[in-house]
PDB file of C-alpha atoms in Angstrom:
ATOM      1  CA  MET A  26     333.013  48.469 -65.885  1.00  0.00           C
ATOM      2  CA  LYS A  27     332.668  47.087 -62.366  1.00  0.00           C
ATOM      3  CA  LYS A  28     329.736  49.441 -61.670  1.00  0.00           C
ATOM      4  CA  ILE A  29     327.974  48.294 -64.849  1.00  0.00           C
ATOM      5  CA  PHE A  30     328.475  44.635 -63.883  1.00  0.00           C
ATOM      6  CA  LEU A  31     327.078  45.281 -60.408  1.00  0.00           C
ATOM      7  CA  LEU A  32     324.068  47.084 -61.868  1.00  0.00           C
ATOM      8  CA  ILE A  33     323.342  44.213 -64.274  1.00  0.00           C
ATOM      9  CA  ALA A  34     323.756  41.648 -61.474  1.00  0.00           C
ATOM     10  CA  THR A  35     321.407  43.618 -59.228  1.00  0.00           C
ATOM     11  CA  CYS A  36     318.764  43.822 -61.957  1.00  0.00           C
ATOM     12  CA  LEU A  37     319.032  40.105 -62.668  1.00  0.00           C
ATOM     13  CA  LEU A  38     318.761  39.304 -58.947  1.00  0.00           C
ATOM     14  CA  ALA A  39     315.718  41.535 -58.586  1.00  0.00           C
ATOM     15  CA  ALA A  40     314.062  39.922 -61.609  1.00  0.00           C
ATOM     16  CA  SER A  41     314.751  36.431 -60.332  1.00  0.00           C
ATOM     17  CA  CYS A  42     313.537  37.317 -56.845  1.00  0.00           C
ATOM     18  CA  GLY A  43     310.379  38.778 -58.328  1.00  0.00           C
ATOM     19  CA  SER A  44     309.568  35.433 -59.924  1.00  0.00           C
ATOM     20  CA  LEU A  45     310.653  33.382 -56.941  1.00  0.00           C
ATOM     21  CA  PHE A  46     308.648  35.294 -54.371  1.00  0.00           C
ATOM     22  CA  LYS A  47     305.243  35.120 -56.000  1.00  0.00           C
ATOM     23  CA  VAL A  48     302.685  34.432 -53.298  1.00  0.00           C
ATOM     24  CA  THR A  49     299.769  32.106 -54.000  1.00  0.00           C
ATOM     25  CA  THR A  50     296.798  32.629 -51.737  1.00  0.00           C
ATOM     26  CA  TYR A  51     293.612  30.599 -51.624  1.00  0.00           C
ATOM     27  CA  ASP A  52     290.067  31.668 -50.858  1.00  0.00           C
ATOM     28  CA  VAL A  53     288.965  28.765 -48.672  1.00  0.00           C
ATOM     29  CA  SER A  54     285.668  28.589 -46.791  1.00  0.00           C
ATOM     30  CA  LEU A  55     284.181  26.243 -44.222  1.00  0.00           C
ATOM     31  CA  ALA A  56     281.492  24.655 -46.380  1.00  0.00           C
ATOM     32  CA  SER A  57     279.903  22.234 -43.936  1.00  0.00           C
ATOM     33  CA  VAL A  58     280.280  20.436 -40.627  1.00  0.00           C
ATOM     34  CA  GLU A  59     279.158  16.897 -39.926  1.00  0.00           C
ATOM     35  CA  SER A  60     278.525  16.735 -36.209  1.00  0.00           C
ATOM     36  CA  PRO A  61     277.821  13.583 -34.192  1.00  0.00           C
ATOM     37  CA  ALA A  62     274.541  11.720 -34.748  1.00  0.00           C
ATOM     38  CA  ASP A  63     271.357  13.396 -33.474  1.00  0.00           C
ATOM     39  CA  ALA A  64     273.255  16.667 -33.174  1.00  0.00           C
ATOM     40  CA  LYS A  65     270.159  18.876 -33.021  1.00  0.00           C
ATOM     41  CA  VAL A  66     268.738  16.799 -30.195  1.00  0.00           C
ATOM     42  CA  LYS A  67     271.871  16.024 -28.252  1.00  0.00           C
ATOM     43  CA  TYR A  68     274.120  18.953 -29.083  1.00  0.00           C
ATOM     44  CA  GLY A  69     271.588  21.739 -29.581  1.00  0.00           C
ATOM     45  CA  GLU A  70     271.294  24.017 -32.591  1.00  0.00           C
ATOM     46  CA  THR A  71     274.473  24.316 -34.660  1.00  0.00           C
ATOM     47  CA  LYS A  72     275.768  27.260 -36.662  1.00  0.00           C
ATOM     48  CA  ILE A  73     278.692  28.267 -38.891  1.00  0.00           C
ATOM     49  CA  VAL A  74     279.849  31.896 -38.894  1.00  0.00           C
ATOM     50  CA  THR A  75     282.426  33.591 -41.134  1.00  0.00           C
ATOM     51  CA  PHE A  76     284.265  36.574 -39.633  1.00  0.00           C
ATOM     52  CA  GLU A  77     287.311  38.771 -40.218  1.00  0.00           C
ATOM     53  CA  GLU A  78     290.076  39.056 -37.645  1.00  0.00           C
ATOM     54  CA  GLU A  79     293.381  40.848 -38.177  1.00  0.00           C
ATOM     55  CA  GLY A  80     292.710  40.913 -41.919  1.00  0.00           C
ATOM     56  CA  LYS A  81     292.134  37.157 -42.122  1.00  0.00           C
ATOM     57  CA  SER A  82     288.958  35.264 -42.941  1.00  0.00           C
ATOM     58  CA  LYS A  83     288.130  32.840 -40.152  1.00  0.00           C
ATOM     59  CA  PHE A  84     285.287  30.433 -39.531  1.00  0.00           C
ATOM     60  CA  ARG A  85     283.478  29.514 -36.353  1.00  0.00           C
ATOM     61  CA  TYR A  86     281.358  26.442 -35.663  1.00  0.00           C
ATOM     62  CA  GLU A  87     279.320  26.222 -32.492  1.00  0.00           C
ATOM     63  CA  ASP A  88     276.950  23.826 -30.784  1.00  0.00           C
ATOM     64  CA  ASP A  89     276.096  23.181 -27.131  1.00  0.00           C
ATOM     65  CA  TYR A  90     279.369  21.294 -26.543  1.00  0.00           C
ATOM     66  CA  ILE A  91     282.073  23.108 -28.518  1.00  0.00           C
ATOM     67  CA  ASN A  92     282.906  26.467 -30.028  1.00  0.00           C
ATOM     68  CA  ILE A  93     285.751  26.152 -32.523  1.00  0.00           C
ATOM     69  CA  SER A  94     287.302  28.790 -34.793  1.00  0.00           C
ATOM     70  CA  TRP A  95     289.401  27.900 -37.851  1.00  0.00           C
ATOM     71  CA  TYR A  96     291.896  29.720 -40.051  1.00  0.00           C
ATOM     72  CA  VAL A  97     293.403  27.965 -43.085  1.00  0.00           C
ATOM     73  CA  GLY A  98     297.020  29.011 -43.580  1.00  0.00           C
ATOM     74  CA  GLY A  99     299.359  28.184 -46.430  1.00  0.00           C
ATOM     75  CA  LYS A 100     300.783  25.094 -44.721  1.00  0.00           C
ATOM     76  CA  GLN A 101     298.733  24.582 -41.551  1.00  0.00           C
ATOM     77  CA  PHE A 102     295.286  24.794 -40.048  1.00  0.00           C
ATOM     78  CA  TYR A 103     295.030  27.088 -37.036  1.00  0.00           C
ATOM     79  CA  PHE A 104     292.216  26.635 -34.558  1.00  0.00           C
ATOM     80  CA  THR A 105     290.914  27.676 -31.162  1.00  0.00           C
ATOM     81  CA  LEU A 106     288.669  25.181 -29.364  1.00  0.00           C
ATOM     82  CA  ASN A 107     286.447  26.208 -26.458  1.00  0.00           C
ATOM     83  CA  ASN A 108     284.891  23.511 -24.275  1.00  0.00           C
ATOM     84  CA  LYS A 109     281.231  24.344 -23.514  1.00  0.00           C
ATOM     85  CA  SER A 110     280.211  20.830 -22.463  1.00  0.00           C
ATOM     86  CA  GLY A 111     280.385  21.230 -18.688  1.00  0.00           C
ATOM     87  CA  PHE A 112     282.852  18.319 -18.494  1.00  0.00           C
ATOM     88  CA  SER A 113     286.547  17.870 -19.237  1.00  0.00           C
ATOM     89  CA  MET A 114     287.210  17.134 -22.894  1.00  0.00           C
ATOM     90  CA  LYS A 115     290.067  15.304 -24.627  1.00  0.00           C
ATOM     91  CA  VAL A 116     291.445  15.753 -28.141  1.00  0.00           C
ATOM     92  CA  PRO A 117     292.865  12.326 -29.188  1.00  0.00           C
ATOM     93  CA  TRP A 118     295.529  13.457 -31.645  1.00  0.00           C
ATOM     94  CA  ASP A 119     296.222   9.977 -32.990  1.00  0.00           C
ATOM     95  CA  ASP A 120     292.643   9.899 -34.293  1.00  0.00           C
ATOM     96  CA  VAL A 121     292.574  13.369 -35.873  1.00  0.00           C
ATOM     97  CA  VAL A 122     292.791  12.981 -39.657  1.00  0.00           C
ATOM     98  CA  TYR A 123     293.361  15.283 -42.628  1.00  0.00           C
ATOM     99  CA  VAL A 124     291.713  14.280 -45.924  1.00  0.00           C
ATOM    100  CA  ASP A 125     293.296  16.039 -48.904  1.00  0.00           C
ATOM    101  CA  LYS A 126     291.690  17.168 -52.166  1.00  0.00           C
ATOM    102  CA  ASP A 127     292.211  13.715 -53.703  1.00  0.00           C
ATOM    103  CA  GLY A 128     290.600  11.887 -50.789  1.00  0.00           C
ATOM    104  CA  GLN A 129     293.907  10.672 -49.338  1.00  0.00           C
ATOM    105  CA  THR A 130     293.977  10.484 -45.539  1.00  0.00           C
ATOM    106  CA  MET A 131     296.944  11.672 -43.483  1.00  0.00           C
ATOM    107  CA  ARG A 132     297.991  11.767 -39.852  1.00  0.00           C
ATOM    108  CA  VAL A 133     298.430  15.199 -38.345  1.00  0.00           C
ATOM    109  CA  MET A 134     300.784  16.694 -35.820  1.00  0.00           C
ATOM    110  CA  HIS A 135     300.211  19.718 -33.630  1.00  0.00           C
ATOM    111  CA  ALA A 136     302.270  22.381 -31.888  1.00  0.00           C
ATOM    112  CA  GLY A 137     305.023  21.069 -29.623  1.00  0.00           C
ATOM    113  CA  VAL A 138     305.586  17.824 -31.535  1.00  0.00           C
ATOM    114  CA  LYS A 139     309.096  17.493 -32.947  1.00  0.00           C
ATOM    115  CA  TYR A 140     309.355  16.817 -36.673  1.00  0.00           C
ATOM    116  CA  THR A 141     311.416  13.716 -35.887  1.00  0.00           C
ATOM    117  CA  ASP A 142     308.539  12.404 -33.728  1.00  0.00           C
ATOM    118  CA  ARG A 143     305.779  13.189 -36.234  1.00  0.00           C
ATOM    119  CA  ASN A 144     304.889   9.506 -36.750  1.00  0.00           C
ATOM    120  CA  ALA A 145     304.994   8.589 -33.071  1.00  0.00           C
ATOM    121  CA  SER A 146     301.916   8.362 -30.867  1.00  0.00           C
ATOM    122  CA  GLN A 147     300.791  11.768 -29.561  1.00  0.00           C
ATOM    123  CA  PRO A 148     299.204  12.059 -26.098  1.00  0.00           C
ATOM    124  CA  ALA A 149     295.684  13.474 -25.971  1.00  0.00           C
ATOM    125  CA  THR A 150     295.217  17.093 -24.901  1.00  0.00           C
ATOM    126  CA  VAL A 151     292.801  17.716 -22.019  1.00  0.00           C
ATOM    127  CA  VAL A 152     290.582  20.787 -22.233  1.00  0.00           C
ATOM    128  CA  PRO A 153     288.848  21.504 -18.888  1.00  0.00           C
ATOM    129  CA  LYS A 154     285.255  22.721 -18.900  1.00  0.00           C
ATOM    130  CA  ASN A 155     284.851  26.389 -19.828  1.00  0.00           C
ATOM    131  CA  ALA A 156     288.486  26.445 -20.981  1.00  0.00           C
ATOM    132  CA  SER A 157     290.026  26.681 -24.440  1.00  0.00           C
ATOM    133  CA  ILE A 158     293.140  25.756 -26.400  1.00  0.00           C
ATOM    134  CA  SER A 159     294.743  27.331 -29.462  1.00  0.00           C
ATOM    135  CA  ASP A 160     296.766  24.991 -31.656  1.00  0.00           C
ATOM    136  CA  ILE A 161     297.658  23.994 -35.207  1.00  0.00           C
ATOM    137  CA  LEU A 162     297.137  20.979 -37.442  1.00  0.00           C
ATOM    138  CA  LEU A 163     299.889  19.995 -39.867  1.00  0.00           C
ATOM    139  CA  PRO A 164     299.637  16.885 -42.088  1.00  0.00           C
ATOM    140  CA  THR A 165     302.653  14.719 -41.261  1.00  0.00           C
ATOM    141  CA  ASP A 166     303.026  13.674 -44.915  1.00  0.00           C
ATOM    142  CA  ASN A 167     303.799  17.314 -45.694  1.00  0.00           C
ATOM    143  CA  VAL A 168     306.845  17.377 -43.414  1.00  0.00           C
ATOM    144  CA  TYR A 169     310.177  16.263 -44.842  1.00  0.00           C
ATOM    145  CA  TYR A 170     313.910  16.679 -44.338  1.00  0.00           C
ATOM    146  CA  SER A 171     315.928  18.428 -47.026  1.00  0.00           C
ATOM    147  CA  GLY A 172     319.698  18.593 -46.894  1.00  0.00           C
ATOM    148  CA  THR A 173     319.626  20.955 -49.884  1.00  0.00           C
ATOM    149  CA  TYR A 174     317.395  23.576 -48.269  1.00  0.00           C
ATOM    150  CA  GLY A 175     318.772  23.390 -44.766  1.00  0.00           C
ATOM    151  CA  GLY A 176     316.787  20.960 -42.687  1.00  0.00           C
ATOM    152  CA  TRP A 177     313.134  20.267 -42.036  1.00  0.00           C
ATOM    153  CA  GLN A 178     310.614  21.691 -44.475  1.00  0.00           C
ATOM    154  CA  GLU A 179     306.816  21.866 -44.745  1.00  0.00           C
ATOM    155  CA  LYS A 180     304.905  21.492 -48.000  1.00  0.00           C
ATOM    156  CA  TYR A 181     302.037  23.805 -48.839  1.00  0.00           C
ATOM    157  CA  LEU A 182     298.510  22.490 -48.425  1.00  0.00           C
ATOM    158  CA  PHE A 183     297.741  23.477 -52.019  1.00  0.00           C
ATOM    159  CA  PRO A 184     299.842  23.987 -55.198  1.00  0.00           C
ATOM    160  CA  GLN A 185     301.779  27.210 -55.695  1.00  0.00           C
ATOM    161  CA  TYR A 186     301.662  29.073 -59.038  1.00  0.00           C
ATOM    162  CA  LYS A 187     303.824  31.681 -60.762  1.00  0.00           C
ATOM    163  CA  THR A 188     301.118  33.355 -62.862  1.00  0.00           C
ATOM    164  CA  GLN A 189     297.469  34.234 -62.346  1.00  0.00           C
ATOM    165  CA  GLU A 190     296.629  32.462 -65.600  1.00  0.00           C
ATOM    166  CA  ASP A 191     297.970  29.190 -64.225  1.00  0.00           C
ATOM    167  CA  ALA A 192     296.091  29.810 -60.976  1.00  0.00           C
ATOM    168  CA  ASN A 193     292.812  30.419 -62.821  1.00  0.00           C
ATOM    169  CA  ASN A 194     293.162  26.970 -64.407  1.00  0.00           C
ATOM    170  CA  SER A 195     294.011  25.259 -61.139  1.00  0.00           C
ATOM    171  CA  PRO A 196     292.337  21.859 -60.769  1.00  0.00           C
ATOM    172  CA  VAL A 197     292.095  22.588 -57.040  1.00  0.00           C
ATOM    173  CA  ILE A 198     289.325  25.175 -57.509  1.00  0.00           C
ATOM    174  CA  GLY A 199     286.044  23.622 -56.440  1.00  0.00           C
ATOM    175  CA  LYS A 200     287.754  20.834 -54.527  1.00  0.00           C
ATOM    176  CA  THR A 201     287.250  20.181 -50.838  1.00  0.00           C
ATOM    177  CA  VAL A 202     289.467  19.002 -48.004  1.00  0.00           C
ATOM    178  CA  ARG A 203     288.350  17.724 -44.618  1.00  0.00           C
ATOM    179  CA  VAL A 204     289.550  17.585 -41.044  1.00  0.00           C
ATOM    180  CA  ILE A 205     288.147  14.680 -39.022  1.00  0.00           C
ATOM    181  CA  PHE A 206     288.254  16.002 -35.484  1.00  0.00           C
ATOM    182  CA  PRO A 207     287.044  13.741 -32.642  1.00  0.00           C
ATOM    183  CA  VAL A 208     286.646  14.942 -29.071  1.00  0.00           C
ATOM    184  CA  ILE A 209     286.094  12.674 -26.083  1.00  0.00           C
ATOM    185  CA  ILE A 210     283.550  13.708 -23.454  1.00  0.00           C
ATOM    186  CA  GLN A 211     282.833  11.381 -20.514  1.00  0.00           C
ATOM    187  CA  ASP A 212     284.558   8.503 -22.385  1.00  0.00           C
ATOM    188  CA  VAL A 213     282.300   9.003 -25.419  1.00  0.00           C
ATOM    189  CA  VAL A 214     283.986   9.741 -28.763  1.00  0.00           C
ATOM    190  CA  ASN A 215     282.200  12.556 -30.608  1.00  0.00           C
ATOM    191  CA  GLU A 216     283.469  12.813 -34.179  1.00  0.00           C
ATOM    192  CA  TYR A 217     283.228  16.076 -36.098  1.00  0.00           C
ATOM    193  CA  SER A 218     284.041  16.421 -39.795  1.00  0.00           C
ATOM    194  CA  PHE A 219     284.946  19.923 -41.008  1.00  0.00           C
ATOM    195  CA  GLU A 220     284.805  20.315 -44.798  1.00  0.00           C
ATOM    196  CA  PHE A 221     286.646  23.232 -46.400  1.00  0.00           C
ATOM    197  CA  SER A 222     286.002  24.306 -49.997  1.00  0.00           C
ATOM    198  CA  VAL A 223     288.551  25.994 -52.313  1.00  0.00           C
ATOM    199  CA  ASN A 224     286.736  28.855 -54.045  1.00  0.00           C
ATOM    200  CA  SER A 225     289.500  30.688 -55.926  1.00  0.00           C
ATOM    201  CA  VAL A 226     293.269  31.195 -56.224  1.00  0.00           C
ATOM    202  CA  ILE A 227     295.146  34.501 -56.376  1.00  0.00           C
ATOM    203  CA  VAL A 228     298.819  35.046 -57.300  1.00  0.00           C
ATOM    204  CA  LYS A 229     300.483  38.255 -56.123  1.00  0.00           C
TER     205      LYS A 229
END
């Protein structure tokens, strides 16, 4: 009898885990980039490239001043910024903004910032000429403390679904989100706007 009970319990646990551990993935592309005014004159020709790296779709934007690669994760944006300007460059984190699918703006935090300090002022990061940084962007509104689930948690950037049918009807498909990303070069603020489009949703 004990063996039968254990077998039933194992089957129930496996079934429940199968439903709990559905993974929702999003096909997100870098649709457009708004670069500073007179970009073609001042910043040279611009281009957006999509490429695969380690099985992930990434996106690269480049002009005469910056070369930046993006990867959109489930909860964070990952990026690598290379400074091509010939001068030191600053990333003023307090002015970097995430705009969600509904047009709501949010502060962001980056690697090294404690969750408890997410709403505090964040010092700018200096990127010397011909140097690069790799970092993340995480909307601070998506960070919360949960006593039930054991501490600090991060919300997903987009909704999670249990079935492919629900995913196919997702209102997020066709929506866009943006990252407003200013960089300071020789005390001049150069504001970039990266717009990402949600193309499809897959549940595995």
